[in-house]
C-alpha positions as a LaTeX table, in Angstrom:
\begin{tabular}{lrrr}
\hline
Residue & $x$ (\AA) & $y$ (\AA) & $z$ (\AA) \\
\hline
Unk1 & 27.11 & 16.88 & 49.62 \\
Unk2 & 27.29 & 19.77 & 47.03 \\
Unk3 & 26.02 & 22.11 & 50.04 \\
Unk4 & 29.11 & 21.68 & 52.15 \\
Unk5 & 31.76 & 20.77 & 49.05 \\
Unk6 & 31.87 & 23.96 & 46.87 \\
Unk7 & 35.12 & 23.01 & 44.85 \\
Unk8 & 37.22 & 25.77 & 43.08 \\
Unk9 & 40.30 & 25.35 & 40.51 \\
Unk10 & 43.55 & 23.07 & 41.90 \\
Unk11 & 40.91 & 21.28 & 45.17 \\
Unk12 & 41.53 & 17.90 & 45.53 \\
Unk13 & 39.11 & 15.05 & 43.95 \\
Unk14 & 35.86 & 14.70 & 46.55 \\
Unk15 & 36.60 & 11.27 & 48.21 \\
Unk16 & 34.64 & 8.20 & 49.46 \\
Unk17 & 35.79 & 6.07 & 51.88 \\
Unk18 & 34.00 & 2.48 & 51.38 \\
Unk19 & 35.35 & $-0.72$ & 53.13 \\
Unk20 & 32.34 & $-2.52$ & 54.32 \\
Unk21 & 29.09 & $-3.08$ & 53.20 \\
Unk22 & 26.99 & $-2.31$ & 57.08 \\
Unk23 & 23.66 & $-3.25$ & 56.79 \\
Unk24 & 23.12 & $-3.77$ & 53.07 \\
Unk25 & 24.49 & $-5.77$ & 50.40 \\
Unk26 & 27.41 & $-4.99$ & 47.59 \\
Unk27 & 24.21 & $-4.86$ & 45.39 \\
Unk28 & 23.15 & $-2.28$ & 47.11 \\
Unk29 & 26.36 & $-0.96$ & 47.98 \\
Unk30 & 27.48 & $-0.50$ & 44.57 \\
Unk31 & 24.19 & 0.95 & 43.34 \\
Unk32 & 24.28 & 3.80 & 45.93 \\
Unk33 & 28.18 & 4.20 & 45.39 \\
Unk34 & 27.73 & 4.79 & 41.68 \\
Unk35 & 24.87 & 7.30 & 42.01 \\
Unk36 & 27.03 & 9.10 & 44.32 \\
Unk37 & 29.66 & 9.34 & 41.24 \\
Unk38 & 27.43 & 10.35 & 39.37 \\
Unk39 & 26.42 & 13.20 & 41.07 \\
Unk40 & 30.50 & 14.37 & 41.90 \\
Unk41 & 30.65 & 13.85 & 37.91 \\
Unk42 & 27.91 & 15.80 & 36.85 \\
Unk43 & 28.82 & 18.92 & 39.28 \\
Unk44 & 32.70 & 18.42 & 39.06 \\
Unk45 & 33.16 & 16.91 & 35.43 \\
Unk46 & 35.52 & 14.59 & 37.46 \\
Unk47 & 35.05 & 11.16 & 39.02 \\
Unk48 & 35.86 & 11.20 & 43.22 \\
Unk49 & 38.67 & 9.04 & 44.26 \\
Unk50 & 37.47 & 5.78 & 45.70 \\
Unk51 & 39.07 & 4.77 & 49.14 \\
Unk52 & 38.81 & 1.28 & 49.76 \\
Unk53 & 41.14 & $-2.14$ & 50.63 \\
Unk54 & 42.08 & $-4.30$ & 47.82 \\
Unk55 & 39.86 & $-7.52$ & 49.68 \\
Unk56 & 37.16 & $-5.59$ & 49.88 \\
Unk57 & 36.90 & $-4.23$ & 45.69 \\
Unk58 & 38.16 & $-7.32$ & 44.60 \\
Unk59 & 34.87 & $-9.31$ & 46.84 \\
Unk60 & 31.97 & $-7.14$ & 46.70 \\
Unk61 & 32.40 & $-4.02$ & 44.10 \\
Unk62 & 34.53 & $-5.33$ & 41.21 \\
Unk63 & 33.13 & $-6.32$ & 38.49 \\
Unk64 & 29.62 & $-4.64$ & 39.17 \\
Unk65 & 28.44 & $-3.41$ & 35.56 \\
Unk66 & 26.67 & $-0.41$ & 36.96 \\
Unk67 & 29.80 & 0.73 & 39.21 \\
Unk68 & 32.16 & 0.13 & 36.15 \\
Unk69 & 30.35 & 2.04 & 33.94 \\
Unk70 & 29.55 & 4.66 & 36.29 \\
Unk71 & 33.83 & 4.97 & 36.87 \\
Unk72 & 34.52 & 4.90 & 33.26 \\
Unk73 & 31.92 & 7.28 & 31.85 \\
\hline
\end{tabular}
């Protein structure tokens, strides 16, 4: 990501666009989704803005302990 995104003072957040779940589960889903914060955190200092519907959070990503800590930290 990092090889393409080379942010510089006043960019816009990185985003990620996440509104179904494909092949794998919101398990998996959120485990890949909050290394993928963690890496835009540990470059940026900043968590990416997380694009998604309401239906879809609220039935397979809220509530995920590893995804709410990774958003909070």
């Amino acid at each position: 990501f990092f090889s393409t995104y080379q942010p510089r003072p006043g960019d816009l957040l990185p985003a990620i666009d996440i509104e179904v779940l494909g092949r794998g589960s919101g398990a998996e889903a959120t485990e890949r989704l909050a290394a993928f914060i963690a890496l835009v955190k540990a470059e940026i200092g900043a968590s990416p803005v997380i694009y998604t519907n309401a239906n879809f959070w609220n039935s397979d990503l809220a509530g995920d302990p590893q995804l709410l800590d990774a958003i909070r930290d």
